PDB file of C-alpha atoms in Angstrom:
ATOM      1  CA  MET A   1     -85.922 -30.334 185.346  1.00  0.00           C
ATOM      2  CA  LEU A   2     -85.094 -31.434 181.788  1.00  0.00           C
ATOM      3  CA  ARG A   3     -86.933 -28.382 180.380  1.00  0.00           C
ATOM      4  CA  VAL A   4     -84.886 -25.998 182.557  1.00  0.00           C
ATOM      5  CA  LEU A   5     -81.500 -27.475 181.617  1.00  0.00           C
ATOM      6  CA  PRO A   6     -81.463 -26.184 177.987  1.00  0.00           C
ATOM      7  CA  ILE A   7     -82.419 -22.708 179.222  1.00  0.00           C
ATOM      8  CA  ILE A   8     -79.549 -22.711 181.709  1.00  0.00           C
ATOM      9  CA  VAL A   9     -77.111 -23.840 179.016  1.00  0.00           C
ATOM     10  CA  VAL A  10     -78.264 -21.049 176.668  1.00  0.00           C
ATOM     11  CA  ILE A  11     -77.868 -18.444 179.437  1.00  0.00           C
ATOM     12  CA  PHE A  12     -74.306 -19.575 180.106  1.00  0.00           C
ATOM     13  CA  LEU A  13     -73.467 -19.547 176.404  1.00  0.00           C
ATOM     14  CA  LEU A  14     -74.849 -16.048 175.939  1.00  0.00           C
ATOM     15  CA  ALA A  15     -73.254 -14.662 179.081  1.00  0.00           C
ATOM     16  CA  GLY A  16     -69.863 -16.249 178.457  1.00  0.00           C
ATOM     17  CA  CYS A  17     -67.074 -16.331 180.930  1.00  0.00           C
ATOM     18  CA  GLY A  18     -64.877 -13.696 179.274  1.00  0.00           C
ATOM     19  CA  TYR A  19     -62.121 -16.134 178.381  1.00  0.00           C
ATOM     20  CA  ARG A  20     -60.739 -15.841 174.858  1.00  0.00           C
ATOM     21  CA  PHE A  21     -58.451 -18.067 172.864  1.00  0.00           C
ATOM     22  CA  THR A  22     -56.804 -15.153 171.076  1.00  0.00           C
ATOM     23  CA  PRO A  23     -55.128 -12.113 172.611  1.00  0.00           C
ATOM     24  CA  GLY A  24     -57.086  -8.906 172.551  1.00  0.00           C
ATOM     25  CA  GLY A  25     -56.877  -5.369 173.803  1.00  0.00           C
ATOM     26  CA  GLU A  26     -53.741  -3.488 174.700  1.00  0.00           C
ATOM     27  CA  HIS A  27     -51.876  -4.168 177.867  1.00  0.00           C
ATOM     28  CA  LEU A  28     -49.283  -1.361 177.594  1.00  0.00           C
ATOM     29  CA  ASP A  29     -49.760   2.028 179.222  1.00  0.00           C
ATOM     30  CA  ARG A  30     -51.170   4.392 176.562  1.00  0.00           C
ATOM     31  CA  SER A  31     -48.996   7.234 177.890  1.00  0.00           C
ATOM     32  CA  LEU A  32     -45.915   5.404 176.582  1.00  0.00           C
ATOM     33  CA  LYS A  33     -45.609   6.772 173.079  1.00  0.00           C
ATOM     34  CA  LYS A  34     -41.917   7.215 172.196  1.00  0.00           C
ATOM     35  CA  LEU A  35     -40.155   3.962 171.369  1.00  0.00           C
ATOM     36  CA  PHE A  36     -36.586   3.323 170.290  1.00  0.00           C
ATOM     37  CA  VAL A  37     -35.696   0.084 168.510  1.00  0.00           C
ATOM     38  CA  ASP A  38     -32.172  -0.812 169.590  1.00  0.00           C
ATOM     39  CA  ASN A  39     -29.785  -2.785 167.394  1.00  0.00           C
ATOM     40  CA  PHE A  40     -30.622  -6.475 167.591  1.00  0.00           C
ATOM     41  CA  ASP A  41     -28.061  -9.149 168.463  1.00  0.00           C
ATOM     42  CA  ASN A  42     -27.280 -11.964 166.070  1.00  0.00           C
ATOM     43  CA  LYS A  43     -26.032 -15.206 167.599  1.00  0.00           C
ATOM     44  CA  THR A  44     -25.904 -16.929 164.210  1.00  0.00           C
ATOM     45  CA  PRO A  45     -23.382 -16.925 161.368  1.00  0.00           C
ATOM     46  CA  GLU A  46     -26.039 -15.536 158.981  1.00  0.00           C
ATOM     47  CA  VAL A  47     -24.906 -11.944 158.425  1.00  0.00           C
ATOM     48  CA  TYR A  48     -27.413  -9.059 158.309  1.00  0.00           C
ATOM     49  CA  SER A  49     -30.256 -11.202 159.678  1.00  0.00           C
ATOM     50  CA  GLU A  50     -30.484  -9.009 162.760  1.00  0.00           C
ATOM     51  CA  GLU A  51     -30.818  -5.907 160.564  1.00  0.00           C
ATOM     52  CA  GLU A  52     -33.596  -7.525 158.550  1.00  0.00           C
ATOM     53  CA  LEU A  53     -35.450  -8.505 161.708  1.00  0.00           C
ATOM     54  CA  ARG A  54     -34.997  -5.050 163.250  1.00  0.00           C
ATOM     55  CA  ASN A  55     -36.179  -3.339 160.058  1.00  0.00           C
ATOM     56  CA  ALA A  56     -39.184  -5.663 159.839  1.00  0.00           C
ATOM     57  CA  PHE A  57     -40.095  -4.787 163.441  1.00  0.00           C
ATOM     58  CA  ILE A  58     -39.723  -1.066 162.685  1.00  0.00           C
ATOM     59  CA  ASP A  59     -42.019  -1.509 159.671  1.00  0.00           C
ATOM     60  CA  GLN A  60     -44.554  -3.232 161.912  1.00  0.00           C
ATOM     61  CA  LEU A  61     -44.409  -0.368 164.428  1.00  0.00           C
ATOM     62  CA  VAL A  62     -44.843   2.246 161.698  1.00  0.00           C
ATOM     63  CA  LYS A  63     -47.744   0.312 160.189  1.00  0.00           C
ATOM     64  CA  SER A  64     -49.513   0.092 163.551  1.00  0.00           C
ATOM     65  CA  GLY A  65     -49.185   3.806 164.280  1.00  0.00           C
ATOM     66  CA  ARG A  66     -49.297   3.125 168.037  1.00  0.00           C
ATOM     67  CA  PHE A  67     -45.797   4.426 168.796  1.00  0.00           C
ATOM     68  CA  GLU A  68     -43.697   7.341 167.642  1.00  0.00           C
ATOM     69  CA  LEU A  69     -40.223   6.083 166.758  1.00  0.00           C
ATOM     70  CA  ALA A  70     -37.545   7.908 168.713  1.00  0.00           C
ATOM     71  CA  PRO A  71     -34.286   8.675 166.866  1.00  0.00           C
ATOM     72  CA  ALA A  72     -32.167   7.849 169.930  1.00  0.00           C
ATOM     73  CA  ARG A  73     -32.409   5.826 173.120  1.00  0.00           C
ATOM     74  CA  GLY A  74     -32.236   8.979 175.257  1.00  0.00           C
ATOM     75  CA  GLN A  75     -35.340  10.413 173.568  1.00  0.00           C
ATOM     76  CA  ALA A  76     -37.507   7.329 174.137  1.00  0.00           C
ATOM     77  CA  GLN A  77     -39.808   6.261 176.941  1.00  0.00           C
ATOM     78  CA  VAL A  78     -39.364   2.586 176.060  1.00  0.00           C
ATOM     79  CA  VAL A  79     -36.682   0.611 174.236  1.00  0.00           C
ATOM     80  CA  LEU A  80     -37.224  -2.562 172.256  1.00  0.00           C
ATOM     81  CA  THR A  81     -34.313  -4.996 172.207  1.00  0.00           C
ATOM     82  CA  GLY A  82     -34.079  -8.182 170.208  1.00  0.00           C
ATOM     83  CA  SER A  83     -31.842 -11.113 169.505  1.00  0.00           C
ATOM     84  CA  ILE A  84     -31.747 -13.848 166.905  1.00  0.00           C
ATOM     85  CA  GLU A  85     -30.951 -16.953 168.913  1.00  0.00           C
ATOM     86  CA  GLN A  86     -30.946 -19.478 166.060  1.00  0.00           C
ATOM     87  CA  LEU A  87     -31.317 -19.557 162.305  1.00  0.00           C
ATOM     88  CA  SER A  88     -31.123 -22.857 160.507  1.00  0.00           C
ATOM     89  CA  ALA A  89     -32.153 -24.528 157.280  1.00  0.00           C
ATOM     90  CA  ALA A  90     -33.177 -28.131 156.750  1.00  0.00           C
ATOM     91  CA  ALA A  91     -34.169 -30.064 153.652  1.00  0.00           C
ATOM     92  CA  LEU A  92     -37.873 -30.831 153.379  1.00  0.00           C
ATOM     93  CA  SER A  93     -37.736 -32.836 150.179  1.00  0.00           C
ATOM     94  CA  VAL A  94     -34.879 -34.394 148.273  1.00  0.00           C
ATOM     95  CA  GLY A  95     -34.746 -34.986 144.549  1.00  0.00           C
ATOM     96  CA  ALA A  96     -32.544 -37.026 142.246  1.00  0.00           C
ATOM     97  CA  GLY A  97     -28.908 -37.074 143.233  1.00  0.00           C
ATOM     98  CA  GLY A  98     -29.721 -36.323 146.850  1.00  0.00           C
ATOM     99  CA  LEU A  99     -30.133 -32.570 146.286  1.00  0.00           C
ATOM    100  CA  ALA A 100     -32.703 -30.674 148.326  1.00  0.00           C
ATOM    101  CA  ARG A 101     -35.729 -29.547 146.329  1.00  0.00           C
ATOM    102  CA  GLU A 102     -37.372 -27.651 149.154  1.00  0.00           C
ATOM    103  CA  GLU A 103     -35.901 -26.298 152.375  1.00  0.00           C
ATOM    104  CA  ARG A 104     -37.285 -24.902 155.619  1.00  0.00           C
ATOM    105  CA  LEU A 105     -35.657 -21.894 157.213  1.00  0.00           C
ATOM    106  CA  ALA A 106     -36.297 -21.730 160.976  1.00  0.00           C
ATOM    107  CA  MET A 107     -35.641 -18.696 163.161  1.00  0.00           C
ATOM    108  CA  VAL A 108     -35.736 -18.388 166.939  1.00  0.00           C
ATOM    109  CA  ALA A 109     -35.707 -14.878 168.418  1.00  0.00           C
ATOM    110  CA  SER A 110     -36.116 -13.141 171.758  1.00  0.00           C
ATOM    111  CA  PHE A 111     -37.463  -9.648 172.444  1.00  0.00           C
ATOM    112  CA  ALA A 112     -37.876  -7.287 175.401  1.00  0.00           C
ATOM    113  CA  LEU A 113     -39.564  -3.925 175.893  1.00  0.00           C
ATOM    114  CA  VAL A 114     -37.950  -1.879 178.669  1.00  0.00           C
ATOM    115  CA  ARG A 115     -38.864   1.484 180.232  1.00  0.00           C
ATOM    116  CA  THR A 116     -36.012   3.975 179.997  1.00  0.00           C
ATOM    117  CA  ASP A 117     -36.846   5.846 183.210  1.00  0.00           C
ATOM    118  CA  ASN A 118     -36.640   2.900 185.620  1.00  0.00           C
ATOM    119  CA  GLY A 119     -35.335  -0.076 183.603  1.00  0.00           C
ATOM    120  CA  LYS A 120     -38.501  -2.078 184.244  1.00  0.00           C
ATOM    121  CA  ILE A 121     -39.181  -4.817 181.705  1.00  0.00           C
ATOM    122  CA  LEU A 122     -42.726  -4.248 180.456  1.00  0.00           C
ATOM    123  CA  TRP A 123     -42.803  -7.270 178.175  1.00  0.00           C
ATOM    124  CA  SER A 124     -40.441  -9.970 177.036  1.00  0.00           C
ATOM    125  CA  ILE A 125     -40.520 -13.225 175.174  1.00  0.00           C
ATOM    126  CA  ARG A 126     -37.781 -15.792 174.785  1.00  0.00           C
ATOM    127  CA  ASP A 127     -37.341 -18.278 172.006  1.00  0.00           C
ATOM    128  CA  LEU A 128     -40.207 -17.234 169.740  1.00  0.00           C
ATOM    129  CA  ALA A 129     -39.885 -19.597 166.768  1.00  0.00           C
ATOM    130  CA  MET A 130     -41.227 -19.466 163.215  1.00  0.00           C
ATOM    131  CA  ASN A 131     -40.269 -20.956 159.889  1.00  0.00           C
ATOM    132  CA  ALA A 132     -40.576 -20.362 156.169  1.00  0.00           C
ATOM    133  CA  ASP A 133     -40.221 -22.815 153.313  1.00  0.00           C
ATOM    134  CA  TYR A 134     -38.555 -22.115 149.998  1.00  0.00           C
ATOM    135  CA  GLN A 135     -37.751 -23.912 146.766  1.00  0.00           C
ATOM    136  CA  ALA A 136     -34.192 -25.181 146.360  1.00  0.00           C
ATOM    137  CA  GLY A 137     -32.213 -27.209 143.830  1.00  0.00           C
ATOM    138  CA  LEU A 138     -32.498 -24.564 141.119  1.00  0.00           C
ATOM    139  CA  GLY A 139     -28.854 -23.539 141.085  1.00  0.00           C
ATOM    140  CA  VAL A 140     -26.655 -21.627 143.488  1.00  0.00           C
ATOM    141  CA  SER A 141     -27.823 -18.094 142.675  1.00  0.00           C
ATOM    142  CA  ALA A 142     -31.527 -19.013 142.475  1.00  0.00           C
ATOM    143  CA  ASP A 143     -31.305 -20.989 145.726  1.00  0.00           C
ATOM    144  CA  GLN A 144     -29.594 -18.067 147.468  1.00  0.00           C
ATOM    145  CA  ALA A 145     -32.201 -15.610 146.159  1.00  0.00           C
ATOM    146  CA  ASN A 146     -35.016 -17.886 147.374  1.00  0.00           C
ATOM    147  CA  ARG A 147     -33.361 -18.229 150.782  1.00  0.00           C
ATOM    148  CA  ILE A 148     -33.018 -14.442 151.149  1.00  0.00           C
ATOM    149  CA  LYS A 149     -36.662 -13.972 150.136  1.00  0.00           C
ATOM    150  CA  ALA A 150     -37.737 -16.623 152.692  1.00  0.00           C
ATOM    151  CA  ARG A 151     -35.616 -14.973 155.387  1.00  0.00           C
ATOM    152  CA  ARG A 152     -37.247 -11.586 154.719  1.00  0.00           C
ATOM    153  CA  LYS A 153     -40.712 -13.151 154.884  1.00  0.00           C
ATOM    154  CA  LEU A 154     -39.723 -14.953 158.065  1.00  0.00           C
ATOM    155  CA  CYS A 155     -38.551 -11.669 159.642  1.00  0.00           C
ATOM    156  CA  GLN A 156     -41.824  -9.970 158.678  1.00  0.00           C
ATOM    157  CA  ASP A 157     -43.950 -12.797 160.067  1.00  0.00           C
ATOM    158  CA  LEU A 158     -41.910 -13.044 163.262  1.00  0.00           C
ATOM    159  CA  SER A 159     -42.110  -9.282 163.837  1.00  0.00           C
ATOM    160  CA  GLU A 160     -45.850  -9.256 163.272  1.00  0.00           C
ATOM    161  CA  ARG A 161     -46.322 -12.135 165.713  1.00  0.00           C
ATOM    162  CA  ALA A 162     -44.045 -10.591 168.345  1.00  0.00           C
ATOM    163  CA  TYR A 163     -45.768  -7.204 168.027  1.00  0.00           C
ATOM    164  CA  GLY A 164     -49.177  -8.806 168.522  1.00  0.00           C
ATOM    165  CA  LEU A 165     -47.960 -10.646 171.593  1.00  0.00           C
ATOM    166  CA  MET A 166     -46.315  -7.503 172.964  1.00  0.00           C
ATOM    167  CA  MET A 167     -49.427  -5.375 172.570  1.00  0.00           C
ATOM    168  CA  SER A 168     -51.712  -7.951 174.169  1.00  0.00           C
ATOM    169  CA  GLY A 169     -49.375  -8.808 177.044  1.00  0.00           C
ATOM    170  CA  PHE A 170     -48.716 -12.411 176.081  1.00  0.00           C
TER     171      PHE A 170
END
């Protein structure tokens, strides 16, 4: 019996159960090719963040080559909508005089992919959160430039993550 047990274990390991810890494959109908990215909502006081996130998502779609971007909603088979729910910054480290030396920018966004012919939601995710850290305490203009750079990186990372989840059906 003890000699058979290792053989059984090896068979199960080689066969596998098919479960994966990372998403794979594509869950969307391949016949859906024309996609329109609608204007995103911004529920924060940070102006232009929704445009940056939308543009980052468009860049991700172009890079993937999976969809053809439609110039208008009426010319698309599916529409992607998005919303920035929250955008906040918090100090990570504080230097002399109580000034922040490093800050973390956190963004929470929601997305949905909807068919135009029947209004069916093909995929959606609420409250997808990511963050980006940036150096602060360098002066007003340098801090603002670092924050903008971190926000752009955050939009790129969030779009890439959301696209991956959308394509795999998570």
